[in-house]
Coordinates of C-alpha atoms in Angstrom, one line a residue:
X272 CA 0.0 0.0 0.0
X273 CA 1.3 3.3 -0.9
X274 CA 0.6 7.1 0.1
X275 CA 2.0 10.2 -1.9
X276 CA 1.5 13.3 -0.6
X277 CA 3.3 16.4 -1.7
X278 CA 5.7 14.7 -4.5
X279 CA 6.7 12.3 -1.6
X280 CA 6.0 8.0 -2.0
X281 CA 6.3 5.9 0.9
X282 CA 4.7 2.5 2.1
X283 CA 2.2 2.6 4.8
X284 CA 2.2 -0.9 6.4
X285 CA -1.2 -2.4 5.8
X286 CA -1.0 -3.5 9.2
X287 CA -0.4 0.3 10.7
X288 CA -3.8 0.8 8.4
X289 CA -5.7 -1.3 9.9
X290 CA -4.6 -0.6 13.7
X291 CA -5.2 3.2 13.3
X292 CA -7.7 3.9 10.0
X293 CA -10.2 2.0 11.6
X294 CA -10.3 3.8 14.6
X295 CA -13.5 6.0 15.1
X296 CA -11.6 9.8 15.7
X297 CA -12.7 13.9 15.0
X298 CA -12.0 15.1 12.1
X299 CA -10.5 18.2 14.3
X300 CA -12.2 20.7 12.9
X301 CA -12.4 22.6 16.4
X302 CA -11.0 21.8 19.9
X303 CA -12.6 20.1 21.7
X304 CA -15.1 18.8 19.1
X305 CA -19.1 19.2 19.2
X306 CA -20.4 15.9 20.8
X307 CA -17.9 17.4 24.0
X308 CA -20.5 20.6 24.0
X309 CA -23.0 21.1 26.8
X310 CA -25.9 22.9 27.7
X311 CA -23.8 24.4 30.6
X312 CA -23.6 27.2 28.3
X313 CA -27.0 29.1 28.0
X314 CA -28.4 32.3 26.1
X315 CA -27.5 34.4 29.0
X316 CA -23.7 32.8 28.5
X317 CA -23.8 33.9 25.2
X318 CA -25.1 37.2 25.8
X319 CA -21.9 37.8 28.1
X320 CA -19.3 36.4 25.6
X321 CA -20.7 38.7 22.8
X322 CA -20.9 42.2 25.1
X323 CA -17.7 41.6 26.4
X324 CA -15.8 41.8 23.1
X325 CA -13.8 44.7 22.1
X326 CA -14.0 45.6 18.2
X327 CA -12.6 42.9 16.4
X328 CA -12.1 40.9 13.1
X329 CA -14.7 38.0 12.6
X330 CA -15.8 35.9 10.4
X331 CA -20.0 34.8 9.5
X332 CA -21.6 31.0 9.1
X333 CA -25.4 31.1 7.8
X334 CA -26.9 28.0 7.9
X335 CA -29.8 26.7 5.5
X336 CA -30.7 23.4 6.3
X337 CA -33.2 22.6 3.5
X338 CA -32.7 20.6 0.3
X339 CA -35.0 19.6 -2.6
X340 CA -34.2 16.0 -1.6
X341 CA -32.2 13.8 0.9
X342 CA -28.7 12.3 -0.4
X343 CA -28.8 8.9 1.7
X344 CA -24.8 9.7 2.4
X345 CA -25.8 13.4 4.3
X346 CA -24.2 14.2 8.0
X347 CA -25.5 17.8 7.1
X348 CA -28.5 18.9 9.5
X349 CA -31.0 19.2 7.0
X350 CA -34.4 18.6 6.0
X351 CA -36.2 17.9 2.7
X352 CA -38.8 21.1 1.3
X353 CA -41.3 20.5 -1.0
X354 CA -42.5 24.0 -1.0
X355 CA -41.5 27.6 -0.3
X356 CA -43.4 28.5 2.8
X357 CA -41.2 26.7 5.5
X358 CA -38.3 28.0 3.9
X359 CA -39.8 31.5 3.9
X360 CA -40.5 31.6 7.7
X361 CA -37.2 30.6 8.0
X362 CA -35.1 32.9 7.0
X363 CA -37.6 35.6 9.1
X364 CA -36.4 33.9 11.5
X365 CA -32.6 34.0 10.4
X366 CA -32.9 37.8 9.8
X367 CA -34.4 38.2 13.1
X368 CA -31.4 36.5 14.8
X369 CA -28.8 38.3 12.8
X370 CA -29.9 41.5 14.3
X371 CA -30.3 40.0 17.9
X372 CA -27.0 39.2 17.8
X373 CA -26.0 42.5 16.7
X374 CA -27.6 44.4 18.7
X375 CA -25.2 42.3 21.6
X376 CA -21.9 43.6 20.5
X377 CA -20.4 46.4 22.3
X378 CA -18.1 47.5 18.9
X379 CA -18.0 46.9 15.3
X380 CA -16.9 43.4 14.2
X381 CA -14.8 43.9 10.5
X382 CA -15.9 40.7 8.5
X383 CA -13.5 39.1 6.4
X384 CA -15.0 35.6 5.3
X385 CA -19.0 35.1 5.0
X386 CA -20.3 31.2 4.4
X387 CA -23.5 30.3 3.4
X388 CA -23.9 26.6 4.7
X389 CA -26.7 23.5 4.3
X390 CA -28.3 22.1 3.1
X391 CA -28.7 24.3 -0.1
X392 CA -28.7 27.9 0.6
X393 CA -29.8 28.8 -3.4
X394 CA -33.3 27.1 -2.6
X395 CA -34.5 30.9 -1.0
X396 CA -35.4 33.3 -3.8
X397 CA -32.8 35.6 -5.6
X398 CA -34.6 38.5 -3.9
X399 CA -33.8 37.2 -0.3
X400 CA -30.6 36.7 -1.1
X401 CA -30.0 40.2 -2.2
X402 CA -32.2 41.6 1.2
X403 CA -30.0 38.9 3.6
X404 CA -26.5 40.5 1.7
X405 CA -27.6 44.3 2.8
X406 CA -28.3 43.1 6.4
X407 CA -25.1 41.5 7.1
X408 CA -23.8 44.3 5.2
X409 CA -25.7 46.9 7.7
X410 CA -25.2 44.9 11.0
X411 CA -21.1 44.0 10.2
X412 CA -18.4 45.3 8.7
X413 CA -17.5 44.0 5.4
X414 CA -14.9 44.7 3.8
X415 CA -14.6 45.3 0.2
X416 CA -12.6 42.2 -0.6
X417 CA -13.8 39.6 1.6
X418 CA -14.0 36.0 0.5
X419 CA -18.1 35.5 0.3
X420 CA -18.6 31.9 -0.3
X421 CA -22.1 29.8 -0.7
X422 CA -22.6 25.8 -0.7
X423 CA -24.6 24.4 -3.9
X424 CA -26.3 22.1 -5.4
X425 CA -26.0 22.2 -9.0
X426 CA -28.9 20.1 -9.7
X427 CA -31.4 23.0 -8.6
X428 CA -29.3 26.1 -9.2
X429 CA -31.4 28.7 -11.3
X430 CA -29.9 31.2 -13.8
X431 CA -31.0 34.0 -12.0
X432 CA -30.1 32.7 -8.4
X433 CA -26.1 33.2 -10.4
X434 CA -26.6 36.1 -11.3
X435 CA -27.9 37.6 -8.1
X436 CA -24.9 35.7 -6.3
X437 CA -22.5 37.7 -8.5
X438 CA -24.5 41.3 -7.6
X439 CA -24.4 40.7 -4.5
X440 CA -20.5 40.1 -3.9
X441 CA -20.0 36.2 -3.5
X442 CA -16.7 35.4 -4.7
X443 CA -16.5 31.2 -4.3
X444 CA -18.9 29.1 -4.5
X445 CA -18.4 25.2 -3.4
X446 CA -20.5 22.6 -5.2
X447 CA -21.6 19.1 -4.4
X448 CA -20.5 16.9 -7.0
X449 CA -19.5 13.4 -4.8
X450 CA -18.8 11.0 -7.8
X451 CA -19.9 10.7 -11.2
X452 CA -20.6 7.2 -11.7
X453 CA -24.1 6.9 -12.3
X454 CA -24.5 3.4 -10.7
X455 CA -23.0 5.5 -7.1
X456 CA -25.4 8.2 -7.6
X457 CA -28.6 5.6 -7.5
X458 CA -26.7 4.3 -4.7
X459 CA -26.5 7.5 -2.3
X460 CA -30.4 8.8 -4.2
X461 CA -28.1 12.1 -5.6
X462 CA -28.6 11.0 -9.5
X463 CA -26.5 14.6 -10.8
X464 CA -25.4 13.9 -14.5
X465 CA -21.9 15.8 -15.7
X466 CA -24.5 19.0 -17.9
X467 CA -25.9 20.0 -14.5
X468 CA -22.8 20.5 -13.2
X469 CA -20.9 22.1 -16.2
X470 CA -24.2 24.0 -16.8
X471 CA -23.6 25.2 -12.9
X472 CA -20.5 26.0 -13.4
X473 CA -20.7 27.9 -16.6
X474 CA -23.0 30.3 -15.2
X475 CA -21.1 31.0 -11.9
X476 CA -18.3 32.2 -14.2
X477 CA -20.5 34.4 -16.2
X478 CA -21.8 35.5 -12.9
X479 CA -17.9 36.7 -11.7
X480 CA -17.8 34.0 -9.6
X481 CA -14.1 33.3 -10.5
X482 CA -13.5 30.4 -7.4
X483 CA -15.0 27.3 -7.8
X484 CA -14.7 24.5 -4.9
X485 CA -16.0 20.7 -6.1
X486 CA -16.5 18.3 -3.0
X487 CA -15.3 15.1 -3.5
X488 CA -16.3 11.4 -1.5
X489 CA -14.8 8.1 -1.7
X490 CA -15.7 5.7 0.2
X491 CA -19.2 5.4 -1.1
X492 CA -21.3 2.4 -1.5
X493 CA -20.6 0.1 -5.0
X494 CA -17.3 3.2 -5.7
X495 CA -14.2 1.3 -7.4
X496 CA -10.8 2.8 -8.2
X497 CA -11.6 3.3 -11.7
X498 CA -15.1 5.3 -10.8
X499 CA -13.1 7.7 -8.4
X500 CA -10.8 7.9 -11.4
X501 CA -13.1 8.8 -13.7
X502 CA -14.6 11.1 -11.4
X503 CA -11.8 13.2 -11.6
X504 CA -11.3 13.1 -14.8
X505 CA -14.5 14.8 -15.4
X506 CA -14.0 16.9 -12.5
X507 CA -10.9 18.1 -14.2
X508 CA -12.4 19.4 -17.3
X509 CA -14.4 22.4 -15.5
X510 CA -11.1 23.6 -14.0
X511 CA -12.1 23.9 -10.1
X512 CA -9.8 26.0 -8.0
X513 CA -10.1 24.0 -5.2
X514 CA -11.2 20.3 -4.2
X515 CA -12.1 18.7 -1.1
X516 CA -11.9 14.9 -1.5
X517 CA -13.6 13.4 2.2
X518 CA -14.2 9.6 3.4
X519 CA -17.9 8.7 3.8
X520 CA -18.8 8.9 7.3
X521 CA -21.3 5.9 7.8
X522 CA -22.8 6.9 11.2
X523 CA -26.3 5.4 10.7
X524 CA -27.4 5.3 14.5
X525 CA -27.4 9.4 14.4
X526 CA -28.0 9.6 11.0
X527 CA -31.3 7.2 10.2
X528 CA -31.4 8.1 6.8
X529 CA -28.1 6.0 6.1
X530 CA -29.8 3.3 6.7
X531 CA -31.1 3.0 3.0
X532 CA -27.3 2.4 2.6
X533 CA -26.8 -1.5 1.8
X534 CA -23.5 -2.0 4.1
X535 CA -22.4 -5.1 2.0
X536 CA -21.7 -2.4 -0.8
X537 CA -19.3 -0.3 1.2
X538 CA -15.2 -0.3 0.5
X539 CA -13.4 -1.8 3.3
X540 CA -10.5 0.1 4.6
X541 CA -7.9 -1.0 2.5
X542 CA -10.1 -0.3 -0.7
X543 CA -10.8 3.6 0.9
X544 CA -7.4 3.8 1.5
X545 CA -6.6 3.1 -2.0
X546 CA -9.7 5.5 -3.7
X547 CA -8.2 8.3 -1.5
X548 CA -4.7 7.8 -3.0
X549 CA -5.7 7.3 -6.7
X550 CA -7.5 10.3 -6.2
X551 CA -4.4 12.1 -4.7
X552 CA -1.7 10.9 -7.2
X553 CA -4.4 11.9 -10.1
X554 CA -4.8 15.4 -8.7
X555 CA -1.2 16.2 -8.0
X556 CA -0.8 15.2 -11.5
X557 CA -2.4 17.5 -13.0
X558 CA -1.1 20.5 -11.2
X559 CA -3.2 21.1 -7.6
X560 CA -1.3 21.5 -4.3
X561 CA -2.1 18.6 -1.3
X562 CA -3.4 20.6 1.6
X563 CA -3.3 19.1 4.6
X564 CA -5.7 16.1 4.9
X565 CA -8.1 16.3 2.6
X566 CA -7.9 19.5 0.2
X567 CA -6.5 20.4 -2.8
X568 CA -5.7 23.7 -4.7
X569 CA -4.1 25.1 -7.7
X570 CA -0.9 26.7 -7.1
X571 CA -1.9 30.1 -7.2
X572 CA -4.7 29.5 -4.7
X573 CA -4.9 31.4 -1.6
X574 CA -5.3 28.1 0.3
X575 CA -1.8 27.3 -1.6
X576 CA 0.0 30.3 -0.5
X577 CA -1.2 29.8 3.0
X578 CA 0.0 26.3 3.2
X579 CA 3.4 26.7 2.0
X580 CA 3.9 29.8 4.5
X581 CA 2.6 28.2 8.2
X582 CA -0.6 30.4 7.7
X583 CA -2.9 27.5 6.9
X584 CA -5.9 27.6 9.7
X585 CA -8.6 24.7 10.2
X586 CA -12.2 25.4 11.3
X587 CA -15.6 23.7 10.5
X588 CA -15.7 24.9 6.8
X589 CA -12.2 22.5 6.6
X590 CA -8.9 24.3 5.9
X591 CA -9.2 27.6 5.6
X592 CA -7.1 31.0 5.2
X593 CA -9.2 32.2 7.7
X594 CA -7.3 33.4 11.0
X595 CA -10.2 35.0 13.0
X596 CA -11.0 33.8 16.8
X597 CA -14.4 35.2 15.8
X598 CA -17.1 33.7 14.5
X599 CA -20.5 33.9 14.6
X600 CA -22.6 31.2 13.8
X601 CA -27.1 32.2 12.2
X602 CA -29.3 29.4 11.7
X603 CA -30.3 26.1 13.3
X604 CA -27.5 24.3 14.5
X605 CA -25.0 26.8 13.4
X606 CA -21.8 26.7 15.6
X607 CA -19.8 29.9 17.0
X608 CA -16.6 30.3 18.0
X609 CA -15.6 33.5 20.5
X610 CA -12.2 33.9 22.3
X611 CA -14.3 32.9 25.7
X612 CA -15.7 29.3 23.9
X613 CA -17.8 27.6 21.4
X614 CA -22.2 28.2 21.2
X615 CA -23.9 26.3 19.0
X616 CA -28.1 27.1 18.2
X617 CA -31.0 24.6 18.6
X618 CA -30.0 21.9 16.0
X619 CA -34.3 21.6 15.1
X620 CA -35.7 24.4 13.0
X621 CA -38.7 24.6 14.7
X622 CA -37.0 24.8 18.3
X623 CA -34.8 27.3 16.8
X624 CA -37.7 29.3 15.5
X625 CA -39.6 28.8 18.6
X626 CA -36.5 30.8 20.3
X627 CA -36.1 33.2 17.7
X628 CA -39.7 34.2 17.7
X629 CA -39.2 34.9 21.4
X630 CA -36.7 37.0 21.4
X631 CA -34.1 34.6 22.5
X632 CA -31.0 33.6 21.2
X633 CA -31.4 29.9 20.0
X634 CA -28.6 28.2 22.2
X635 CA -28.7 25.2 23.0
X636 CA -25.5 24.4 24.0
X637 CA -21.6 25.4 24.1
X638 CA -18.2 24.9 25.7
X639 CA -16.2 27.6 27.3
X640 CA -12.5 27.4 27.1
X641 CA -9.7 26.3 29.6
X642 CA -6.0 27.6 29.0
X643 CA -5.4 23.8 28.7
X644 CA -8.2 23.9 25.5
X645 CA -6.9 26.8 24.1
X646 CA -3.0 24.5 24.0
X647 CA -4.1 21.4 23.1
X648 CA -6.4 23.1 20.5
X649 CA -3.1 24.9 19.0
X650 CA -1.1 21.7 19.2
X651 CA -4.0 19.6 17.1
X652 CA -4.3 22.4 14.6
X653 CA -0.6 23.0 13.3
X654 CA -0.3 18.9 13.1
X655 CA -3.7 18.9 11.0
X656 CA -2.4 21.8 8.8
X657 CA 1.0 21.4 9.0
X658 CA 2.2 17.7 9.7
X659 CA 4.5 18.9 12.5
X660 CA 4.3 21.2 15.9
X661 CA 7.1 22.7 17.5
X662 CA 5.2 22.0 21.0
X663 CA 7.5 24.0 23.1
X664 CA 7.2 26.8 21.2
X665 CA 3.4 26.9 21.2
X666 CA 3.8 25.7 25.2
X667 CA 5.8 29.5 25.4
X668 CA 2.7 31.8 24.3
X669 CA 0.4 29.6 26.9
X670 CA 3.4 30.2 29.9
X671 CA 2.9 26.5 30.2
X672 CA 5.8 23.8 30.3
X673 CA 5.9 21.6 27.7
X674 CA 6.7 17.9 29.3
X675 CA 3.5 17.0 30.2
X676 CA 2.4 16.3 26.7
X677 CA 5.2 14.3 25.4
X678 CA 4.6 11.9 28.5
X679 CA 2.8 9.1 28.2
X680 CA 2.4 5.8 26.2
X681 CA 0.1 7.1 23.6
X682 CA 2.9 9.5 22.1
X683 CA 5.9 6.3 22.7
X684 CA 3.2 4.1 21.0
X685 CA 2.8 6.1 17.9
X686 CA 6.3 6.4 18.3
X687 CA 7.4 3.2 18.1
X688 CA 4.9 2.3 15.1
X689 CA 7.2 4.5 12.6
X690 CA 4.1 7.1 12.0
X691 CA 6.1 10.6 14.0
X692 CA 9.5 11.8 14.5
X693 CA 10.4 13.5 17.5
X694 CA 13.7 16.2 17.8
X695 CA 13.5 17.7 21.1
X696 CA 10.0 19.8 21.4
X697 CA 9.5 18.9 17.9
X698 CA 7.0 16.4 16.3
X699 CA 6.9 15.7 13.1
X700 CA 4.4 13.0 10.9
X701 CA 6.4 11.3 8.9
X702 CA 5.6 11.2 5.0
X703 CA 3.8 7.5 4.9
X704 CA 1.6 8.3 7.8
X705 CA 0.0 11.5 6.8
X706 CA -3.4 9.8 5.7
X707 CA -3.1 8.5 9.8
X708 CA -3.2 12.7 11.2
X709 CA -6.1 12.0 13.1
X710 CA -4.4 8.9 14.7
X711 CA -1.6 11.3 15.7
X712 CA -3.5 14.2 16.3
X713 CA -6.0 12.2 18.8
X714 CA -2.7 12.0 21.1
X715 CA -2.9 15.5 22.5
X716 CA -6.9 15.6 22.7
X717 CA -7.7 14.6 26.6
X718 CA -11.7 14.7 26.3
X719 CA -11.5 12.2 23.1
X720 CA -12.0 9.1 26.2
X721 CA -15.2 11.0 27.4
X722 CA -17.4 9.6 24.0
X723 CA -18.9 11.0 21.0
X724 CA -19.8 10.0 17.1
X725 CA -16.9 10.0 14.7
X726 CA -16.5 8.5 11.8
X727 CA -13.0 6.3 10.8
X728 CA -10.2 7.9 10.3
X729 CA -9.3 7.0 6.9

């Protein structure tokens, strides 16, 4: 079994794949990760957090959990609209919170990264979309280059939902694309031919959308080698700036709808193993950077550039340029991030409504930092973006000594396996084990023990 990852080739013993890929870890896309949030932290919590932060820079999430259908394969928070009313009241409601939360903040937060999230945020009409673009642009501070990015589906994108995309300022635009084999699609209920796509794409571009992010899965029920091949093949010929190639997360016991998913049909370890690869080599082929785990970008990409200079940052969108401790989270189950902890909203639209329409903010639940977070959190990020830490240096900002966390058997195991190098303070992954990050990474998390719902690793 082989791995390449930035121009590098190395064996990864099959047996080091299947002692760590199969193990159930975060994808550490915050510190600690959701299933560790409580509902220790209320509205009134919240309220605090947001009045006692000076001016600052900050970044937005909206959340639109509503799609025309439900793709069996979904971890998304989402529901299925057959008509325009639900959606409607929805978004009164996410207009209403917007300005609840503003009307919090004792100074000016300057926006530099807006996501729309779902679900699929182009199901509310064109005019909405314009009104929703002047309040955040009322309430916040954003600034005339931001990066404005929307999730879509391309099966139900409209001509004029584009256009109005382009008026209003979005920049990128990430569409769900999965795999191409037609035989997959049946398999997942997302039957999305190549046209819909290329149509989608072609009238982004026309739109001035210039950044266009395909999502990738492998892992999928009845996928081969040769489909995830020929996946990117296609993928290839619309000229994407960016890609984000995951591993299906089979978690049917929180996700019901999975259950339509014959198991007998899904790849085995080995077999993800080697669809993530092919992938991989066929992508660093032709031309895109390897970033971090999962992501891929043309050279010239801002993702790129932040990569090769230590500025890569992680956060629940994935990697990210963004470097903000600040952002706030609109919409059932959207999660926020402040320098005192995480929030995240009632994770049911109508018990987020219900809150909404009472004048509440819609927490449900949260998790405020310790100093011993705020390290480990560091620690986990720089070996997710980076593939190394220097731990002592990191230990220096926190006034916190650095022993502690190269004690113990879990770092000596990993050790011993051939998957890290160590020189001093320093850790480094070495080339082979990079697909096992999470393995590595799960070392310096102390509330992984306490439970939650992850998927495997690789």
């Amino acid at each position: 079994m082989t791995a390449t990852h930035y121009g590098v080739t190395e064996t990864l013993d099959p047996g080091l794949l299947a002692r760590y890929g199969n193990a159930n870890l975060p994808r550490y896309t915050s510190y600690p990760t959701a299933p560790h949030f409580t509902p220790a932290v209320s509205e009134s919590q919240y309220r605090n957090w947001l009045a006692e932060m000076p001016p600052s820079s900050g970044s937005l999430y909206l959340h639109v959990p509503f799609c025309k259908a439900m793709c069996w394969y979904c971890g998304c928070h989402t529901t299925v609209a057959s008509r325009d009313g639900p959606i409607s009241r929805y978004l009164d409601h996410l207009t209403a919170e917007i300005d609840l939360v503003a009307g919090q903040l004792s100074g000016d937060l300057t926006v530099r990264h807006v996501h729309f999230g779902g679900g699929t945020p182009t199901l509310m009409p064109p005019a909405r979309m314009r009104l929703l673009m002047a309040q955040l642009r009322t309430r916040f501070c954003i600034v005339e280059d931001a990066e404005i990015a929307i999730e879509i589906d391309p099966r139900t994108l409209r001509h004029e939902m584009a256009k109005m995309l382009g008026e209003c300022g979005f920049n990128r635009a990430s569409l769900g694309v999965q795999s191409f084999d037609h035989d997959v699609q049946k398999a997942i209920n997302r039957v999305q031919s190549f046209e819909e796509t290329a149509k989608a794409v072609r009238s982004l571009r026309e739109a001035g959308l210039r950044a266009i992010n395909f999502d990738l899965i492998y892992g999928l029920p009845g996928q081969t080698l040769n489909s995830c091949l020929e996946t990117v093949r296609l993928a290839l010929k619309l000229c994407p700036e960016r890609l984000a190639v995951f591993g299906y997360a089979h978690v049917p016991s929180f996700k019901p709808h999975q259950r339509k998913i014959d198991e007998r049909t899904l790849p085995d370890s080995e077999l993800r193993f080697a669809q993530s690869r092919a992938i991989a080599d066929a992508l660093l082929q032709a031309g895109y950077v390897e970033i971090g785990l999962d992501h891929y970008a043309l050279p010239d990409d801002p993702l790129s550039r932040a990569a090769a200079s230590g500025r890569l940052h992680r956060n629940f969108q994935g990697y990210t340029t963004d470097a903000a401790d600040v952002l706030l989270g609109f919409g059932a189950s959207a999660i926020g991030r402040l320098p005192q902890g995480y929030v995240q909203n009632e994770s049911r639209s109508p018990s987020y409504q219900k809150a909404v329409g009472a004048g509440r903010l819609p927490i449900a639940r949260g998790y405020g930092f310790h100093d011993d977070d705020r390290l480990r959190g560091a620690i986990i990020e720089r070996l997710m973006c980076d593939y190394r830490v220097d731990i002592a240096s990191i230990c220096s900002s926190f006034a916190s000594e650095p022993a502690g966390l190269l004690a113990g058997p879990a770092l000596a195991e990993i050790a011993s396996a051939g998957l890290i190098e160590q020189d001093g303070w320093k850790v480094s992954v070495l080339p082979h084990a990079r697909p096992l990050v999470r393995s590595i990474a799960a070392v310096f998390d102390a509330h992984l023990h306490r439970g939650g719902t992850h998927s495997r690793a690789v």
